Coordinates of C-alpha atoms and ligand atoms in Angstrom, one line a residue:
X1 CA 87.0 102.7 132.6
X2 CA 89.4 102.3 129.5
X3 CA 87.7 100.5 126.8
X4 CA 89.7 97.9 125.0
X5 CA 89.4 95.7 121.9
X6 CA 91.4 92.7 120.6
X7 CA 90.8 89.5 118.4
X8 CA 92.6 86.9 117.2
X9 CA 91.4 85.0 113.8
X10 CA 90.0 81.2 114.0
X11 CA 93.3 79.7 111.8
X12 CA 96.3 77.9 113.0
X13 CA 97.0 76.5 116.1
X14 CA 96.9 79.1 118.8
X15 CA 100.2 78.4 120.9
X16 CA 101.9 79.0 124.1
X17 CA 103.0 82.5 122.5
X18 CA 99.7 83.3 121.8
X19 CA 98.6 82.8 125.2
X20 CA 102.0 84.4 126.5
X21 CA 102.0 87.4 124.5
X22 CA 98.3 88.1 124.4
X23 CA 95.7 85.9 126.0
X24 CA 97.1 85.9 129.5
X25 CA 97.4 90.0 129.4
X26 CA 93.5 90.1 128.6
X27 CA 92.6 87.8 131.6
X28 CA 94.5 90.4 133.8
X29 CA 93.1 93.8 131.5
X30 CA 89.9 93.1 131.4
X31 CA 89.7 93.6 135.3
X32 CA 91.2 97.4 134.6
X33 CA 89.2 98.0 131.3
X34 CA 85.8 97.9 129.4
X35 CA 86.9 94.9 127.1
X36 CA 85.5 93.5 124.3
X37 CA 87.7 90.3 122.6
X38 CA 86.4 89.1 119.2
X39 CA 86.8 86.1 117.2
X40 CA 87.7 87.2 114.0
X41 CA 86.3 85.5 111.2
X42 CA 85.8 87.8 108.3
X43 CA 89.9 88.2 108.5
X44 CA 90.5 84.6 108.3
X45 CA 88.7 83.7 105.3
X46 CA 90.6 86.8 103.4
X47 CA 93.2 83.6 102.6
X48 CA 91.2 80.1 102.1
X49 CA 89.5 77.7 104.6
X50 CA 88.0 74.4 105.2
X51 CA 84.6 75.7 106.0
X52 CA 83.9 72.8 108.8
X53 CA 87.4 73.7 109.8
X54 CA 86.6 77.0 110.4
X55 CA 83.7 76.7 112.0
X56 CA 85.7 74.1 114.6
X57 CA 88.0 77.0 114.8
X58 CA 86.0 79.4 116.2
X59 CA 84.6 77.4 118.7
X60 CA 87.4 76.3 119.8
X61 CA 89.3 79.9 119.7
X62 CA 86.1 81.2 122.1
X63 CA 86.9 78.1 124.5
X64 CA 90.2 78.9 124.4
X65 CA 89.3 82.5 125.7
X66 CA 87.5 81.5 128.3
X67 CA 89.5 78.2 129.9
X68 CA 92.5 81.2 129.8
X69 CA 90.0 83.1 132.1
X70 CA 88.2 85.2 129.9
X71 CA 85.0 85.9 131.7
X72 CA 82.1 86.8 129.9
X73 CA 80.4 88.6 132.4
X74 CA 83.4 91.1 133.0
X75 CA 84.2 91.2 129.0
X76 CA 82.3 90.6 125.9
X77 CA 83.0 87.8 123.5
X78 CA 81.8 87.3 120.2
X79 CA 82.2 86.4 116.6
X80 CA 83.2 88.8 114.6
X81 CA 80.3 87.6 111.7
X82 CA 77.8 87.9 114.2
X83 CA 77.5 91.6 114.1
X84 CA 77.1 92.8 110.3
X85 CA 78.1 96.7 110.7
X86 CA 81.8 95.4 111.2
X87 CA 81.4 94.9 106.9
X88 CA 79.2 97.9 106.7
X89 CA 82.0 100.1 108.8
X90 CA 84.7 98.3 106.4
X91 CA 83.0 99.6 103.6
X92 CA 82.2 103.1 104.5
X93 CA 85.8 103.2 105.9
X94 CA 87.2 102.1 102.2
X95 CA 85.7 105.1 100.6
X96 CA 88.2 107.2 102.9
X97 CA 91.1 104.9 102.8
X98 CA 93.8 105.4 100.2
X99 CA 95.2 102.7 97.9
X100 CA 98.6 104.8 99.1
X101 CA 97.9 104.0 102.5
X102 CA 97.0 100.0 102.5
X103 CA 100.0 99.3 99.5
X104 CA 102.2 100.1 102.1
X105 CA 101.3 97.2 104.6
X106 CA 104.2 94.9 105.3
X107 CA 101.8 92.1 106.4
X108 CA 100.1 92.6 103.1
X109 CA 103.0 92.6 101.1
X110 CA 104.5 89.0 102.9
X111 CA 101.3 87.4 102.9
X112 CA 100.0 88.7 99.5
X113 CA 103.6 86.7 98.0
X114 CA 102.8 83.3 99.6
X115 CA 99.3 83.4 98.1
X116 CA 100.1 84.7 94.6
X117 CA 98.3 85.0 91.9
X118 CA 95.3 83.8 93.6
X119 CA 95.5 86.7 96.5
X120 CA 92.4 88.4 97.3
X121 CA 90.8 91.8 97.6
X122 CA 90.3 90.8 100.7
X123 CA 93.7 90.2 101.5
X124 CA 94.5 93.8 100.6
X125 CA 91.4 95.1 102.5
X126 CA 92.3 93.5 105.8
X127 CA 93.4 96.1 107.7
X128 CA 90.1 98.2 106.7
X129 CA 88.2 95.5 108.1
X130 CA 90.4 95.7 111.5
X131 CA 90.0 99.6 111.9
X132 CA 86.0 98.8 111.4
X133 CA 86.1 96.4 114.4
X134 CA 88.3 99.0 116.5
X135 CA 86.0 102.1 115.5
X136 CA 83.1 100.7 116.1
X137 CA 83.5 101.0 119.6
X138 CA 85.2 103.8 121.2
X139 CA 88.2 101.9 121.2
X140 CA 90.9 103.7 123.3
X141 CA 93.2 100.7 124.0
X142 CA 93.9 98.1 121.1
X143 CA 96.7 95.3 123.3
X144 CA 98.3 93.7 120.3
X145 CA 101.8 91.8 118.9
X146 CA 104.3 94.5 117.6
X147 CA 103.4 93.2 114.3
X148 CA 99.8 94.7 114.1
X149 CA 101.3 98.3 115.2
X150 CA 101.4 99.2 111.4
X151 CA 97.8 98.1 111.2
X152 CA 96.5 100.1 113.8
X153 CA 98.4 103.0 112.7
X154 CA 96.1 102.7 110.0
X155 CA 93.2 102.8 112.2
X156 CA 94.2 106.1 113.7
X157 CA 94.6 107.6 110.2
X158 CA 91.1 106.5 109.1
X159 CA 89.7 107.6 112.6
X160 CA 91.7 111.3 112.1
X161 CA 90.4 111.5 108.8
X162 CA 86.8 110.7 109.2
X163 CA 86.5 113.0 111.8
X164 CA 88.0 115.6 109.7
X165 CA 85.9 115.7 106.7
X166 CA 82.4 114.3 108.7
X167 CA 82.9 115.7 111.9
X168 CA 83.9 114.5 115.5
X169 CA 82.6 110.5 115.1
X170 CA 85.6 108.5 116.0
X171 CA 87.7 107.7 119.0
X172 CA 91.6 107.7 117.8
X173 CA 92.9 104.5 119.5
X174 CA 96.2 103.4 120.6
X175 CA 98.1 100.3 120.2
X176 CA 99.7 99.0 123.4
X177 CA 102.8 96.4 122.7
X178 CA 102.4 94.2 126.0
X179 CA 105.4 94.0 127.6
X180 CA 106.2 90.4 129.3
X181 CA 106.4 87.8 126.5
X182 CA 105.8 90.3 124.0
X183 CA 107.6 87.8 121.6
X184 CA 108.5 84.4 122.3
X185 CA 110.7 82.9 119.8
X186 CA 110.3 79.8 117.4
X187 CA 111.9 76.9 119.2
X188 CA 113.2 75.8 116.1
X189 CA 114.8 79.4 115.1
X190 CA 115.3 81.5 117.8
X191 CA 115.3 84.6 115.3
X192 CA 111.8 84.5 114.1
X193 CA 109.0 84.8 116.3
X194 CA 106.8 81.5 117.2
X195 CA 104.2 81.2 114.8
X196 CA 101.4 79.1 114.3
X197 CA 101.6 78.8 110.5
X198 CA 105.1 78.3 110.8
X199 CA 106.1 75.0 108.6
X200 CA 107.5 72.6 111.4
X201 CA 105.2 71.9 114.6
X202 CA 109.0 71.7 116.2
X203 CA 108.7 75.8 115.7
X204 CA 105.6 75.8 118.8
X205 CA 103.8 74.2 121.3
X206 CA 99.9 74.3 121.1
X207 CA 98.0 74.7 124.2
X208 CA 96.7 71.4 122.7
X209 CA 99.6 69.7 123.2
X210 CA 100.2 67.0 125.5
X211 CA 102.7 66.1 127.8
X212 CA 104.5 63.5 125.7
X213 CA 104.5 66.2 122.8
X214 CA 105.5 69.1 125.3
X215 CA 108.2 67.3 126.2
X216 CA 109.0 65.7 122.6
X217 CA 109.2 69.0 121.5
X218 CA 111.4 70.9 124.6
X219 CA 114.0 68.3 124.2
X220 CA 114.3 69.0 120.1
X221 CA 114.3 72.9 120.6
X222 CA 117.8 74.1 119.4
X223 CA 119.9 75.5 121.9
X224 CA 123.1 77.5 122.1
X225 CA 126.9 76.7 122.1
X226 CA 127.9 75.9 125.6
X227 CA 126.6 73.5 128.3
X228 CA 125.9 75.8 131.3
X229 CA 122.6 78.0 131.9
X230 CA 123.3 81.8 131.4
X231 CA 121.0 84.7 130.5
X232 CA 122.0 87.5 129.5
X233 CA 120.3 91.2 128.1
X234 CA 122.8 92.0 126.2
X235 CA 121.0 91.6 123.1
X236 CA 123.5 93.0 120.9
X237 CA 125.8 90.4 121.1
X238 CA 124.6 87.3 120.1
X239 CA 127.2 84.9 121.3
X240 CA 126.9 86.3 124.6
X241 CA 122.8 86.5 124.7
X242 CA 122.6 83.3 123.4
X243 CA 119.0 83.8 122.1
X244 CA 117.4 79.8 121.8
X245 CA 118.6 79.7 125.7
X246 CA 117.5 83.3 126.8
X247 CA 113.8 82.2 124.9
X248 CA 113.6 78.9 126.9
X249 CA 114.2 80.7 129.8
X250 CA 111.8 83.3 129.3
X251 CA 108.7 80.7 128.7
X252 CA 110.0 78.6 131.8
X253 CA 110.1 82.0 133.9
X254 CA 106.5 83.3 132.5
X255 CA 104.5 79.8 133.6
X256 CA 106.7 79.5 136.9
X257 CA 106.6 83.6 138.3
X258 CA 110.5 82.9 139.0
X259 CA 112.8 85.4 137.4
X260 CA 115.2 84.7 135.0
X261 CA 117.9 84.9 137.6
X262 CA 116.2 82.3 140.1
X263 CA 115.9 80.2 136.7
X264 CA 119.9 80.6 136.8
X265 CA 120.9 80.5 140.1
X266 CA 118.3 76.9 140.0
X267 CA 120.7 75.0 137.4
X268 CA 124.3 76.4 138.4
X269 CA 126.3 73.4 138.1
X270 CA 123.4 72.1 136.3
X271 CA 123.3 71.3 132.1
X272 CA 120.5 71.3 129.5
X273 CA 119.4 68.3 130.0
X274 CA 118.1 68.9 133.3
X275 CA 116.9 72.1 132.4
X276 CA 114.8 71.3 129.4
X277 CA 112.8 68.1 131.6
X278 CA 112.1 70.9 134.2
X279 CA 110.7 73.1 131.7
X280 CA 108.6 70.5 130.2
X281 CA 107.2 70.2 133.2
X282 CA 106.3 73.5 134.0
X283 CA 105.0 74.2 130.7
X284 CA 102.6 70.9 130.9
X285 CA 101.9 72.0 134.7
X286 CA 99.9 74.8 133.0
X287 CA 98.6 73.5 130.0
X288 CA 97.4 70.0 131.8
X289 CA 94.8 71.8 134.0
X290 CA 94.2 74.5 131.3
X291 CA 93.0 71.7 129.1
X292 CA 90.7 70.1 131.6
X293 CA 89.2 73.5 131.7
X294 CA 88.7 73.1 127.8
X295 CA 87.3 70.0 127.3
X296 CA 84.7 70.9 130.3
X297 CA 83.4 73.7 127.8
X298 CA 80.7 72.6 125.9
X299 CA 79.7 73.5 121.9
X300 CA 76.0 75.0 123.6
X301 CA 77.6 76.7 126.4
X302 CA 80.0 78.5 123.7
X303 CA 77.4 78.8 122.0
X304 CA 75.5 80.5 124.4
X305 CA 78.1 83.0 125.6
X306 CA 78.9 84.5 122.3
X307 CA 75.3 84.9 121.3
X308 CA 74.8 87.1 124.2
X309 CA 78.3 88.6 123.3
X310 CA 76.8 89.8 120.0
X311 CA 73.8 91.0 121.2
X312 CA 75.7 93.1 123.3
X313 CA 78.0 94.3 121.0
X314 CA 75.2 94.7 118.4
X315 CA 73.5 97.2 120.5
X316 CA 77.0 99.4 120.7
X317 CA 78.0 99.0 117.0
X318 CA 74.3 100.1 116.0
X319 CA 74.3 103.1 118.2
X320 CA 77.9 103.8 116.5
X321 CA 76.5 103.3 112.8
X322 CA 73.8 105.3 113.1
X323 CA 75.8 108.1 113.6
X324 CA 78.4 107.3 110.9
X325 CA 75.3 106.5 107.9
X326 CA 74.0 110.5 109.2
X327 CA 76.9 112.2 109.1
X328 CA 78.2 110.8 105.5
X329 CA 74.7 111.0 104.2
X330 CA 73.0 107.8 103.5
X331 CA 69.3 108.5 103.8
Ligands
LIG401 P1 98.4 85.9 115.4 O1 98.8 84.5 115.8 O2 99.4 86.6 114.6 O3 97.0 86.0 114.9 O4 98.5 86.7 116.8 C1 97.5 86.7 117.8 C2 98.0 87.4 119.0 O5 99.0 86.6 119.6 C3 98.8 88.7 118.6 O6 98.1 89.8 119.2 C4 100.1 88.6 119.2 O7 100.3 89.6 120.2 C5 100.2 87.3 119.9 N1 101.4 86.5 119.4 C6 101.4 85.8 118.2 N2 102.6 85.2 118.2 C7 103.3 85.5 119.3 C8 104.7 85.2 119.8 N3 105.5 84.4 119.1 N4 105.0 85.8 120.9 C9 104.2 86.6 121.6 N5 103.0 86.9 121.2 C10 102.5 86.4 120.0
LIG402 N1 94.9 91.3 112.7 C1 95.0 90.8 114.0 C2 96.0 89.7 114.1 O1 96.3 89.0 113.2 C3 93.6 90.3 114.5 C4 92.6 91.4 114.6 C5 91.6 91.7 113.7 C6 92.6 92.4 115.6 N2 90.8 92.7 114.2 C7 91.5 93.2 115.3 C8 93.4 92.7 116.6 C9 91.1 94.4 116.0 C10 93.1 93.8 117.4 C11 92.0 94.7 117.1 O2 96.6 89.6 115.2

């Protein structure tokens, strides 16, 4: 079996685009693949956090997994603190990295302008840090938003590099984009991709959102010119694509397995208005029982499954940093 690695970090509110783009791929991967899904911690914190909030976060991030279908007897699932050689690996891996090669991060650069003069090393170190959680375990598949490509690129380079000047240690992973709802749009600005630190909570819905606010939020989301329901893939008009449409239609067809062409043929003769009640509905359809499923999770049983998860894990990124402390010479 393939294995496979992916994380998201404890900050934000994880929304539908989250769970469209990447959690709901994982339920279905980790039936194909060795998977391992890790709360990433040691990223968040490279930008400030409410320690209690944090600590809420992570929980919560883990329950999230697992009411999306994560199940921890096919996968593991643990927190990324939890197992100490993912700071050891960053380490060893930032003797071999190049200031050349992390200066020319994009995520870096965007992220290191909002924070300033107070950015941290950390900040700049982040992708280190993410090719030490991939490495650590024979990664071969990394299922991640096109945004994190650059990152693992990095990964690949470190792994190449390693390898070259210690000897065969490393698997060389590869990113894979995921396809369906690989980006669903802000509902606020169809241009930019849904995001959870993005400054209105118009821009997403959480998958802690409830009906009211689903539908609150459906009914603001700004729509094309014209009255009628079209889709179109001719993305390089953008009169004739009509993006905030073609997005709605794409969430609507991803919680409902209709096409975007049933979606269609469904409101001929039909306006927004209709339309945007209907999807409501279909979007609270999922998250109502999804968030059931939540609140039956409790703290302990969390708890429980990621300790196990890190013991597991432990056991694999020991095995892997034995080998790495012998090979560059640390007695
Ligand atoms: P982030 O929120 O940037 O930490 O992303 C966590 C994961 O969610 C990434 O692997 C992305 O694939 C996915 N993701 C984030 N935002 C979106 C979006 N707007 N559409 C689709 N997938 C997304
Ligand atoms: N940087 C990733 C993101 O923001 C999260 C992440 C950390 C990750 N370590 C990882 C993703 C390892 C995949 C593999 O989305």
């Amino acid at each position: 079996m393939q294995k496979l690695f992916s994380g998201v970090q404890p900050s934000g509110n994880l929304h539908i685009g989250n769970y469209l783009g990447a959690v709901k791929q994982w339920v279905t991967l980790q039936e194909q693949a060795e998977s391992i899904f890790c709360v990433v911690d040691l990223h968040a914190i490279t930008v400030p956090q409410d320690p209690e909030v944090l600590r809420k976060k992570t929980l919560e991030i883990a329950k999230i997994y697992l009411a999306s279908g994560i199940d921890p007897t096919k996968s593991t699932l643990f927190v990324q603190s939890h197992v100490a050689a993912h700071s050891e690996l960053a380490w060893i891996l930032n003797t071999v990295a190049r200031m050349g090669d992390l200066d020319k991060m994009t995520q870096y650069k965007d992220k290191s302008q909002k924070e300033g003069e107070t950015t941290s090393i950390g900040l700049y170190d982040y992708p280190v840090l993410m090719a030490a959680d991939i490495l650590l375990y024979d990664t071969e598949v990394v299922p991640v938003g096109d945004d994190q490509l650059q990152h693992i690129e990095l990964a690949r380079t470190l792994a190449r590099r390693f390898n070259e000047r210690f000897g065969e240690t490393f698997v060389v992973p590869e990113g894979r984009i995921q396809k369906e709802g690989a980006r669903i749009m802000g509902l606020d600005d169809p241009t930019k991709k849904m995001s959870k630190s993005a400054p209105s909570e118009y821009n997403y819905i959480s998958l802690t959102d409830d009906e009211a606010t689903v539908l609150r939020k459906i009914k603001k989301a700004v729509t094309d010119s014209g009255t009628d329901i079209t889709y179109s893939d001719d993305l390089s008009d953008a009169e004739a694509s009509r993006p905030a449409l073609r997005n709605l239609i794409n969430i609507y067809s991803l919680f409902s397995r209709k096409t975007p062409g049933e979606i269609v043929e469904m409101y001929a003769g039909k306006g927004y208005g209709d339309f945007k009640v209907d999807l409501a509905a279909v979007i609270s359809g999922f998250l109502t029982p999804f968030q059931e499923r939540l609140a039956s999770i409790s703290d302990e049983e969390v708890k429980a499954i990621l300790e196990a998860g890190a013991v597991k894990a432990r056991a694999q990124a020991e095995a892997k940093m034995k080998q790495v402390r012998e090979r560059v010479g640390l007695l």
